[in-house]
Every structure is written in structure tokens, then in C-alpha cells.
Coordinates of C-alpha atoms in Angstrom, one line a residue:
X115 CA 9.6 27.8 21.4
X116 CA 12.2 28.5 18.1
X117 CA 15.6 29.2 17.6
X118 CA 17.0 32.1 15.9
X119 CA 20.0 31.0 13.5
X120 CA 21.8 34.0 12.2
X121 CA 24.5 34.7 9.6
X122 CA 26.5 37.5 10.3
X123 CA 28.6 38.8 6.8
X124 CA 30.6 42.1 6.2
X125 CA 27.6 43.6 3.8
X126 CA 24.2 41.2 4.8
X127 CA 22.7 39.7 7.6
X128 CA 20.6 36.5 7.3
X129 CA 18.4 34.6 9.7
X130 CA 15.8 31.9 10.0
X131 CA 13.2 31.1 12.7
X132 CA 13.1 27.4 13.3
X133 CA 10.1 26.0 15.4
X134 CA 10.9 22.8 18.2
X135 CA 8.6 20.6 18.4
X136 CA 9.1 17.2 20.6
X137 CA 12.3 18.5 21.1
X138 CA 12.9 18.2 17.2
X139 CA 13.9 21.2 15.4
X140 CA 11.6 22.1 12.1
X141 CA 12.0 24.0 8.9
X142 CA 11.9 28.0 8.9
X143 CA 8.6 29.5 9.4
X144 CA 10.9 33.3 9.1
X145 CA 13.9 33.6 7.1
X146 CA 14.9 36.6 6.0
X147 CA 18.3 38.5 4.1
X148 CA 19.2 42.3 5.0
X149 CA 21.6 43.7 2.2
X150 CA 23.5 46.8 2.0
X151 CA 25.0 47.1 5.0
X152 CA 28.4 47.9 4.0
X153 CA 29.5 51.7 4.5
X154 CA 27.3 53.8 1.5
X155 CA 25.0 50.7 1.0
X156 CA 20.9 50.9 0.7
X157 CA 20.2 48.8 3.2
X158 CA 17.5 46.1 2.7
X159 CA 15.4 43.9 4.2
X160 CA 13.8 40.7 2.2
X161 CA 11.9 38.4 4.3
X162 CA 9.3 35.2 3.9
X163 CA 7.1 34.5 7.0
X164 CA 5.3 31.0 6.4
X165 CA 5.4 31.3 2.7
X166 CA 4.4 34.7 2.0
X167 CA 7.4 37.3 0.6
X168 CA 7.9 40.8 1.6
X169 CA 10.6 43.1 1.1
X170 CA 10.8 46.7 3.1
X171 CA 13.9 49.2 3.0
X172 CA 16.0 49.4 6.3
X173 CA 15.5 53.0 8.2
X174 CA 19.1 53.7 9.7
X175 CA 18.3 56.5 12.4
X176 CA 20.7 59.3 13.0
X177 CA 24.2 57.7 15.3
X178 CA 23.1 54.5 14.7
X179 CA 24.8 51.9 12.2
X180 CA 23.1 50.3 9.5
X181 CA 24.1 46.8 11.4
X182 CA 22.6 48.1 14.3
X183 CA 19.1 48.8 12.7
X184 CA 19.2 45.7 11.2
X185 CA 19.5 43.9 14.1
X186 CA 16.5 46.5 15.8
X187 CA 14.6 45.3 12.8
X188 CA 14.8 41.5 13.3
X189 CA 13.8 41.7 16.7
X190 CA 11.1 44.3 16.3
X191 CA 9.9 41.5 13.1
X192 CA 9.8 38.5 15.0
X193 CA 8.0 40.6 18.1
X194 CA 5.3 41.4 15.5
X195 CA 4.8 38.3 13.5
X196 CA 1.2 37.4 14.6
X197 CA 1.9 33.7 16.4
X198 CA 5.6 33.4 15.9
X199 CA 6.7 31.3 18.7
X200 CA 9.5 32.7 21.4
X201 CA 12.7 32.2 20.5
X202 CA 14.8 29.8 23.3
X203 CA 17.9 30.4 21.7
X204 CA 20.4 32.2 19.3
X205 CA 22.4 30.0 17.0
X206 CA 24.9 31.6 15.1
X207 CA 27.2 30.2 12.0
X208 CA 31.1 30.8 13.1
X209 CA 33.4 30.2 10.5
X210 CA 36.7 29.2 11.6
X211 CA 37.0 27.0 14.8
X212 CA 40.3 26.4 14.7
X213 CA 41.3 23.3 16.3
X214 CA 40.1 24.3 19.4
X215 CA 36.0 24.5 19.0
X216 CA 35.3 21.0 17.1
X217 CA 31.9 21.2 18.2
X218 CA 29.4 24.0 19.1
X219 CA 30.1 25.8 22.3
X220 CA 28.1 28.2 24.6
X221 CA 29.4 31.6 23.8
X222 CA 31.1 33.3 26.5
X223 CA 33.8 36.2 26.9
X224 CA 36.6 34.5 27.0
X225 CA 34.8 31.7 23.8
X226 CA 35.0 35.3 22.0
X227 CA 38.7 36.5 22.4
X228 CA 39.4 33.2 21.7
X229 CA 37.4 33.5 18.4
X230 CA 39.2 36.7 17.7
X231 CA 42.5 35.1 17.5
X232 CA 41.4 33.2 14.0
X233 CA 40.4 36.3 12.3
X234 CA 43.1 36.5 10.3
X235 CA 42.3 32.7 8.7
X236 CA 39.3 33.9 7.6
X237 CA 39.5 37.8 7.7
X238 CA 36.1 37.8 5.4
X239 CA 33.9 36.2 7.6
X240 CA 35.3 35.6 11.0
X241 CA 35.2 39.5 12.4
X242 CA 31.7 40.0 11.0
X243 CA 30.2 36.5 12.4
X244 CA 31.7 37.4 15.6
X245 CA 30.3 41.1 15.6
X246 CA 26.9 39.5 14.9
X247 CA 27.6 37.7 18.2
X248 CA 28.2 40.7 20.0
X249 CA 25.7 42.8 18.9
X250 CA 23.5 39.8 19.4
X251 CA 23.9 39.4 23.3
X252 CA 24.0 42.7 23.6
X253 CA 20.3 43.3 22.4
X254 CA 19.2 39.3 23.5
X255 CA 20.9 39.5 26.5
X256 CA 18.8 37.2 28.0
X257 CA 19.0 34.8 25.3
X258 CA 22.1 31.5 25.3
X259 CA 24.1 32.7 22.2
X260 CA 25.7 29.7 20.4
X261 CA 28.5 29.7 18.0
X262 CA 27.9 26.9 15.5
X263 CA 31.6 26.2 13.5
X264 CA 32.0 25.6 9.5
X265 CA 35.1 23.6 10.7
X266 CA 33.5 21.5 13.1
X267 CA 32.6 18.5 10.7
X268 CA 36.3 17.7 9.3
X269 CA 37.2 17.1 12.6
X270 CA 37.1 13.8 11.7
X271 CA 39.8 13.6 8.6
X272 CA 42.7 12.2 9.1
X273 CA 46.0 13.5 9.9
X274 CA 47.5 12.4 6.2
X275 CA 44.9 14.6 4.8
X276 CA 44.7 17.9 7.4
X277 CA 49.0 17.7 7.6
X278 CA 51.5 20.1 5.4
X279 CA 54.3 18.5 4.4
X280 CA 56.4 21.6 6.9
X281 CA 57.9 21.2 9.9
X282 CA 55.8 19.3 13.2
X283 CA 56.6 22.6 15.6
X284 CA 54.1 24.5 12.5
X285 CA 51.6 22.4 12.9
X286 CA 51.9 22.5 17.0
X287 CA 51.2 25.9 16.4
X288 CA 48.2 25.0 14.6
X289 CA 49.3 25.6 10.9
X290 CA 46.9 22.4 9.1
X291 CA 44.6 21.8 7.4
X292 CA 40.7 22.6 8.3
X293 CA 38.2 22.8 6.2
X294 CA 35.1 24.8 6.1
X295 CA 31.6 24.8 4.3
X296 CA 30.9 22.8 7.4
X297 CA 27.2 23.4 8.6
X298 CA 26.4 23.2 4.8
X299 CA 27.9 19.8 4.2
X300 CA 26.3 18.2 7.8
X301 CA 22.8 19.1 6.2
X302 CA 23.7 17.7 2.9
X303 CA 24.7 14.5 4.3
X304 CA 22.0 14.1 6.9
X305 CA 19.5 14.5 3.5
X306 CA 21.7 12.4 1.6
X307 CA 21.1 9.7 4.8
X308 CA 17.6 10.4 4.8
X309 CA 17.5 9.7 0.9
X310 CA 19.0 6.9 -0.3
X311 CA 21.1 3.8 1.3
X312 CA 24.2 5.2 -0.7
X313 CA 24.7 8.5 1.3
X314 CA 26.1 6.3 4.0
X315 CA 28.9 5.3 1.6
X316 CA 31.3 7.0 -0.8
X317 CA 30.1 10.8 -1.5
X318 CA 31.5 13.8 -2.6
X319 CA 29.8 16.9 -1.7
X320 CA 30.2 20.0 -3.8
X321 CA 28.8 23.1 -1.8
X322 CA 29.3 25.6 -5.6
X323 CA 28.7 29.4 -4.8
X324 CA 30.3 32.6 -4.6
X325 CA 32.5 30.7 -1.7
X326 CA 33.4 27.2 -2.7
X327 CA 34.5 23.9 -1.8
X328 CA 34.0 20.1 -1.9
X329 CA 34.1 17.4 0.6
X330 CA 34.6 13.8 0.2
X331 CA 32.6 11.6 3.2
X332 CA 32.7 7.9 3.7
X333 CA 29.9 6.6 6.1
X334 CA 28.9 10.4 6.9
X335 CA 32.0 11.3 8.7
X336 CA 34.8 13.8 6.2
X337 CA 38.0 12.3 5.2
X338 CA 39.5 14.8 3.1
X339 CA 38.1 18.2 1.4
X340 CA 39.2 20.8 -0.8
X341 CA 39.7 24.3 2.0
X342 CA 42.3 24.3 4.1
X343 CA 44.5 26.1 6.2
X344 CA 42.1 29.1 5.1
X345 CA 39.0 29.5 3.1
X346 CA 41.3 30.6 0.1
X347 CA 42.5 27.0 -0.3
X348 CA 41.0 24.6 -3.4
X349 CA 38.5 25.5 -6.1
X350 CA 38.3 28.9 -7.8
X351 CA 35.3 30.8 -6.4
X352 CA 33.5 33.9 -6.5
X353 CA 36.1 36.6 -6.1
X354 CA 38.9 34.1 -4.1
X355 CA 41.9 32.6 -5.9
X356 CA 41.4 28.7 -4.8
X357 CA 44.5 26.9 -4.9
X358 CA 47.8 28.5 -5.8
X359 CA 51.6 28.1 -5.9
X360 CA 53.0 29.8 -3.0
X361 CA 56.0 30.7 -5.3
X362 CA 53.4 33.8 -6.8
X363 CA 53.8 35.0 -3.9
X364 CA 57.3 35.1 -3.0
X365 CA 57.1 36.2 -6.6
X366 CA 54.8 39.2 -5.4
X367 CA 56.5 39.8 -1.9
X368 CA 60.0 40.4 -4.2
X369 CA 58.2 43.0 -6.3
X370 CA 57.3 44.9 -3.2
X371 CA 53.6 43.8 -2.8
X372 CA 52.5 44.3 0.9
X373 CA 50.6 41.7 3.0
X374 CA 47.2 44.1 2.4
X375 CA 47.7 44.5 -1.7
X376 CA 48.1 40.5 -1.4
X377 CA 45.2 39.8 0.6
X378 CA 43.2 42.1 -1.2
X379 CA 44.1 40.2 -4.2
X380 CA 43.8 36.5 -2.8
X381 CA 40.6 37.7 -1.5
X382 CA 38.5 40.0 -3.4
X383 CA 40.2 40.5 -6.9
X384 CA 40.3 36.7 -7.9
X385 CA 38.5 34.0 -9.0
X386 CA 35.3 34.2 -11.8
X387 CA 35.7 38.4 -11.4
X388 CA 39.5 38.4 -11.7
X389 CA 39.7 35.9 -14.6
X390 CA 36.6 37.5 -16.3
X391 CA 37.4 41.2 -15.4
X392 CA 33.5 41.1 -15.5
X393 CA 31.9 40.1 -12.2
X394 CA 31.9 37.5 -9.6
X395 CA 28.3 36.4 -10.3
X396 CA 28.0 32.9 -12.7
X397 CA 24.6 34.3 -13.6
X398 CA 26.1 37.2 -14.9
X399 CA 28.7 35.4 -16.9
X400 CA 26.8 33.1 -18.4
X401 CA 24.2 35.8 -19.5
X402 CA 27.9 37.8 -20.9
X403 CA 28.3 35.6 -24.0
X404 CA 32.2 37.2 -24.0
X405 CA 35.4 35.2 -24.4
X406 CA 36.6 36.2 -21.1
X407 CA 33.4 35.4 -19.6
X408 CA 33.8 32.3 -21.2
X409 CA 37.1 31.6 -19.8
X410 CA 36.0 31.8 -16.1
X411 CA 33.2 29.5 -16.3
X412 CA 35.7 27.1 -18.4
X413 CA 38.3 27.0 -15.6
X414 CA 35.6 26.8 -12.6
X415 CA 34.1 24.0 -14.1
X416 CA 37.7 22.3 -14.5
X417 CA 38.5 22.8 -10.9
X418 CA 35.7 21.1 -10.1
X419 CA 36.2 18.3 -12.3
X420 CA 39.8 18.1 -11.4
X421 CA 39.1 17.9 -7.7
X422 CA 36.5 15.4 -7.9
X423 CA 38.7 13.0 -9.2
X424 CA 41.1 13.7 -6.3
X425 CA 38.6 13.0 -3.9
X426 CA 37.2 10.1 -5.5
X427 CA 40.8 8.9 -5.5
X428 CA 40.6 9.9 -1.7
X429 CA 37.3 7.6 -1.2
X430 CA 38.3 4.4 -3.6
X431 CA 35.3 5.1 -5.3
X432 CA 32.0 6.8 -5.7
X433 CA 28.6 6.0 -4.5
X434 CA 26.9 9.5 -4.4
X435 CA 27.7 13.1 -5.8
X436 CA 25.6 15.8 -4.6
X437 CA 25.3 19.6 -6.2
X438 CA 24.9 22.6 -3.6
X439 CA 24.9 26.0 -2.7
X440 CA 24.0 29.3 -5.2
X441 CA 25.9 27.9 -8.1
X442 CA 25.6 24.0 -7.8
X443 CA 21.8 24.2 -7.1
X444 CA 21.0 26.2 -10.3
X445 CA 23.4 26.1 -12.8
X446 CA 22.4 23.5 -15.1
X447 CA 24.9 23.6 -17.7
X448 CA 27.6 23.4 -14.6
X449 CA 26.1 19.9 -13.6
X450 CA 25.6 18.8 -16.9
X451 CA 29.1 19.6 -17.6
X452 CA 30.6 18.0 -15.1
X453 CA 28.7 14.9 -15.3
X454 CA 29.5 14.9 -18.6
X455 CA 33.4 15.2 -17.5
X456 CA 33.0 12.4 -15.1
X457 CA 31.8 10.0 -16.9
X458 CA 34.3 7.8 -16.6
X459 CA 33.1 6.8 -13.3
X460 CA 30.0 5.5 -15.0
X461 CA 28.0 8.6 -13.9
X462 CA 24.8 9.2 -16.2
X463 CA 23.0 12.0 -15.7
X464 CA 18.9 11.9 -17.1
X465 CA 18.3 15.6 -19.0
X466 CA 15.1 16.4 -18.2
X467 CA 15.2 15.6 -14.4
X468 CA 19.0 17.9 -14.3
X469 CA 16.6 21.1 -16.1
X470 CA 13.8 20.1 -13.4
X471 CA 16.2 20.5 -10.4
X472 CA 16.1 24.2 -9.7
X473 CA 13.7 23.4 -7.0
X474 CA 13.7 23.7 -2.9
X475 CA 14.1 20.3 -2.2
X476 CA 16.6 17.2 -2.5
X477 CA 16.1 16.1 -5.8
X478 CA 17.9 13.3 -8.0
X479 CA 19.2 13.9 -11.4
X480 CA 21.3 10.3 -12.3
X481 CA 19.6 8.1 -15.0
X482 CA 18.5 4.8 -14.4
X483 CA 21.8 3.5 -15.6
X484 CA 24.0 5.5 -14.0
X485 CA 26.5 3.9 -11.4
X486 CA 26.6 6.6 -9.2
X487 CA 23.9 8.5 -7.6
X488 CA 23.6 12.6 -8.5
X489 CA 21.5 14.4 -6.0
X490 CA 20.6 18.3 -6.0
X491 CA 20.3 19.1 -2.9
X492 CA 19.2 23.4 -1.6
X493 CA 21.8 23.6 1.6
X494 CA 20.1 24.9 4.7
X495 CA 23.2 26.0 7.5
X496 CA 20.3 27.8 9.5
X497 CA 18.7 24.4 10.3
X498 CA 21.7 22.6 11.3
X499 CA 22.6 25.7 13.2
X500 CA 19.1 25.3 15.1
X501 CA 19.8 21.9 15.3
X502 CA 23.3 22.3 17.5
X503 CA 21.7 24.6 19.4
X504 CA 19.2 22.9 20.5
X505 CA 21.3 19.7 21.1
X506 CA 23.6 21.7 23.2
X507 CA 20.8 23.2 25.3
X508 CA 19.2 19.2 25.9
X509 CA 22.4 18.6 27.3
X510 CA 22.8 21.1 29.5
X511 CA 19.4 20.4 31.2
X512 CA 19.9 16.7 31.4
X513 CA 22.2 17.0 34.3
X514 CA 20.0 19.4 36.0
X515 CA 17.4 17.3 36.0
X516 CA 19.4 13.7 36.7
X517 CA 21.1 16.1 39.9
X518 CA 17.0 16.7 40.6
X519 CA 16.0 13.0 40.3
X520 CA 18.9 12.1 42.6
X521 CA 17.8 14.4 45.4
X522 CA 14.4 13.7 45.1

């Protein structure tokens, strides 16, 4: 038996296959990416099955939608794979929990209109993770679907970190702090744990990518991070703003902006493509050469900086920091940098191990000397997705089979 994780976005749609065996949940044997499923995209569908890589276009039938054929094309993959195992369950990566779902929950109809009422605190990914649902038990209808939350894990931080400083009858109505990047920072850690004593102590977390974040943990549990009320909140990323005065946008709202041009802006004109007027894509900057290209790798490597040392303020201290996600597991100039920056901490990075980390597993880059640990570690959200899932479906037969012990 497997489970399916799934990652339902507005233009792609990833999934991973993860084996159980002894009731433990294994590494993909199938993960695959389908691209270009926005309206006018070439739809796409890369794939690895137990090592090997293939890559096929997407056929979009006449009245069908391209999500649709993707979703006809992952089950008629994993029906074809020659000894894939069944799949038990679907595991799917929710964004926004709201304070509500702090762990992952059996999705039901009335789970789902709940959902639906945090769209607009993530209006990026919570609609599409929650059509991937739909269309999911729809087509798997025989199949548990499980919503697996980003915010689940900063459940834990404290009220001085997750509280505005507004009014208590805001945050009644659930206007806080939450946090996201969840699922990615639970892997980290549980690495980090597996790794080296020091992941059970003072870490920072930086999941770098086209969305990004950081999280600082003490004894595996997070106490403060860098998200917030929404996934706009924090560092500068991809095409999102990261933290801002909310005087621009009274500023904006008095020169007649609507709430549309400003979330269009907050949301998908910001960050390394609004300060570069190039692109969204660090690879592509850093190939650019330009001034302005320049400039936005300059000020996303000073957010990062500059929120470290908030969060290390946070912890008291630092035993670990750990690199992730598309940017922090292959930019080496980024981690060097940054290093570099923090230094002060008595952080030493060795050269040759940082340019040797662009690997797919958990890999340390701190000198011998260095008074803090630096880890690169590849995120996998699919396999903690997998994991919840099948934690959630243990406990659901346990009492079955304690209620069948008793009568027997």
C-alpha cells in the first residue's frame, strides 16, 4: 500500500507516491510535476518512477480542462506503473488552516466550506489546493482525502509572537499571526533530529524559494517565524512584497487604488521581479549580470540576513541554521553570503563542502571551527504529507480494533 501526496497550485500539479512499509512511510518511488495548466498554457507532464525520468506532453480532450486531464493522467500513470503499489490514501498540502485545523483532518463537506472561508489569506494557493481536493474525491472517490496544513506546525508559538499589537475583539476574530511553510519546516527539523544532537536546540530554518520564509525552533517545536497573518508577511520572495508599512497602502487606497490593483501588486508584481523589472527567477538574475538585477538579489539576501538576527534574538542563541527550498538548496553565493553576514555569531562556513551541496540529500556545510551548525537540507512536503496521513489513518483503526478486542 502508498500514499498519494498531492500539491495542487493555480498553473502545476505535483505529486509523489510514498510506499508503507511496517506501517512506516518511505521515500517516493513516483513523483511527478504537470506544468501549464493555467488558461493558454502547454500543459506538461515530467515524471521519475524509481529513478528513471520521463517527460510526455498533457492531451487536453475537447470540454475537458487541462486540470482535469491532468488529474486523468496521474491516475491512468500510477494504474500503469508495472508494480506500483495501491494507493490507501490521498494526502494533500493545504495552505492556510487558520486557527481552526492545527493538525491534519479527514476532509469532509463541511472541512471544505470551512477551508473556503481562508481563501482570501492566501488567495494564491488556498482556492487551487482546495480544487485539487475536489477534483480529487471526485475521481478517488473511494479513496480518504486528507488535508495536510502549512500552518499546522506554529501552532505551538507563543501568543507574544502570533499577537498584533490591535485591538483583542481583532484577534477574537482571528486577525494573528500564523505562519506557513509548515510541512516544509516539519521535514527539515525531523532531518535536522535525525542528524545531529543540535537540531533539538536553537535552529533557524530558512525555507528560500519563489515563496519564502524562516522559522526559528527551539527543541523542534516553532516559537516565532517570519509569515504571518498571510503568506505576504516577512522576507521578499519571488513575485510577493514581504514585509511592508501598511502606511503604502493607505498611501495607495488615497490615490484611488482598488483592493484587486493592490493585491495584484502585493501579490504578483513584487518582490525579485518587481525590484528587478526582469523576472522572478534567482537563476535568471544571477545569470542577468544588470544593476537592477543586481539590486534584487542585494535586498533578498539582506532580508534574510536581517531576519535571522531577529530570530536568533527570538531563540537566545544559535545552535543550527539550515538552507531550503529552490533558492536555499542551490544558490551558493546566497549561503555563502549570508554566512559570511552572520559571522558574528561565530558561523564558519568550509567552501568547498557549501559548492558540493547542490545535492538530494541533508548535507553539512559549517567548518570545523564554526560555532554553529549549517545544514543544506532538499525539503520534501510530499513525505510529511504521507506521513500525516498515514498517522491519521493508524488512528482511526486503533479504536476499531480496541472496540473489537473488547467484544471479543
Amino acid at each position: 500500500m502508498a500514499i498519494l501526496a498531492v500539491n495542487a497550485g493555480s498553473s502545476s500539479l505535483k505529486f509523489s507516491l510514498h510506499p508503507l512499509q511496517d506501517g512506516q512511510v518511505q521515500p517516493f518511488v513516483l513523483s511527478g510535476n504537470i506544468q501549464g495548466l493555467e488558461p493558454q498554457g502547454s500543459p506538461c507532464m515530467d515524471w521519475t518512477y524509481r529513478g528513471k525520468k520521463h517527460s510526455e506532453p498533457l492531451a487536453v480532450s475537447a470540454g475537458s480542462s487541462s486540470f482535469e486531464a491532468a488529474l486523468h493522467n496521474v491516475r491512468a500513470l500510477v494504474n500503469r506503473l508495472e508494480a506500483a503499489p495501491d494507493i490507501e490514501a490521498i494526502a494533500h498540502r493545504v495552505v492556510h488552516g487558520g486557527g481552526v485545523f492545527t493538525q491534519s483532518v479527514l476532509v469532509t463537506d463541511e472541512v471544505l466550506q470551512r477551508l473556503a472561508s481562508f481563501n482570501s489569506l492566501a488567495p494564491l494557493h488556498q482556492p487551487h489546493n482546495l480544487e485539487g481536493i475536489r477534483q480529487f474525491r471526485a475521481a478517488f472517490a473511494h479513496l480518504p482525502q486528507i488535508a495536510c496544513f502549512d500552518t499546522a506546525f506554529h501552532a505551538s508559538m507563543p501568543e507574544v509572537d502570533f499577537a498584533f499589537a490591535l485591538p483583542q475583539s481583532l484577534q477574537a476574530q482571528g486577525v494573528r499571526r500564523y505562519g506557513f511553510h509548515g510541512l516544509s519546516y516539519q521535514y527539515i527539523m525531523s532531518v535536522l533530529q535525525e542528524q545531529t544532537l543540535r537540531g533539538r536546540g536553537r535552529v533557524v530554518m530558512a525555507h528560500l524559494g519563489n515563496g519564502a520564509s524562516l522559522c526559528a525552533a527551539l527543541a523542534g517545536s516553532s516559537v516565532a517565524t517570519t509569515m504571518g497573518f498571510s503568506a505576504l508577511d516577512g522576507l521578499m520572495m519571488g513575485t510577493r512584497s514581504g514585509a511592508l508599512d501598511a502606511g503604502v497602502l493607505l498611501y495607495l487606497m488615497e490615490q484611488g487604488w482598488t483592493h484587486a490593483q493592490m493585491e495584484k501588486l502585493l501579490y504578483k508584481q513584487s518582490g525579485l521581479l518587481g525590484v528587478s523589472g526582469i523576472s522572478a527567477d534567482m537563476r535568471k538574475l544571477r545569470a542577468d549580470g544588470s544593476e537592477n538585477a543586481q539590486r534584487a538579489i542585494n535586498q533578498f539576501t539582506h532580508r534574510v540576513i536581517r531576519e535571522t538576527g531577529a530570530l536568533v534574538a527570538c531563540l537566545g542563541g544559535l545552535d543550527v541554521l539550515a538552507f531550503s527550498g529552490g533558492i536555499g538548496e542551490n544558490d551558493v553565493e546566497l549561503r555563502a553570503h549570508v554566512c559570511e553576514r552572520l559571522s558574528w555569531l561565530g558561523i564558519r562556513m568550509d567552501a568547498q563542502r557549501n559548492q558540493e551541496a547542490t545535492g538530494k540529500h541533508a548535507y553539512a556545510i559549517h567548518a570545523p571551527d564554526s560555532s554553529v551548525e549549517v545544514w543544506v537540507i532538499p525539503t520534501d512536503e510530499g513525505r510529511v504529507a504521507a506521513r500525516e496521513a498515514a498517522a491519521l489513518l493508524e488512528q482511526q483503526r486503533t479504536p476499531l480494533v480496541a472496540a473489537g478486542s473488547a467484544l471479543a
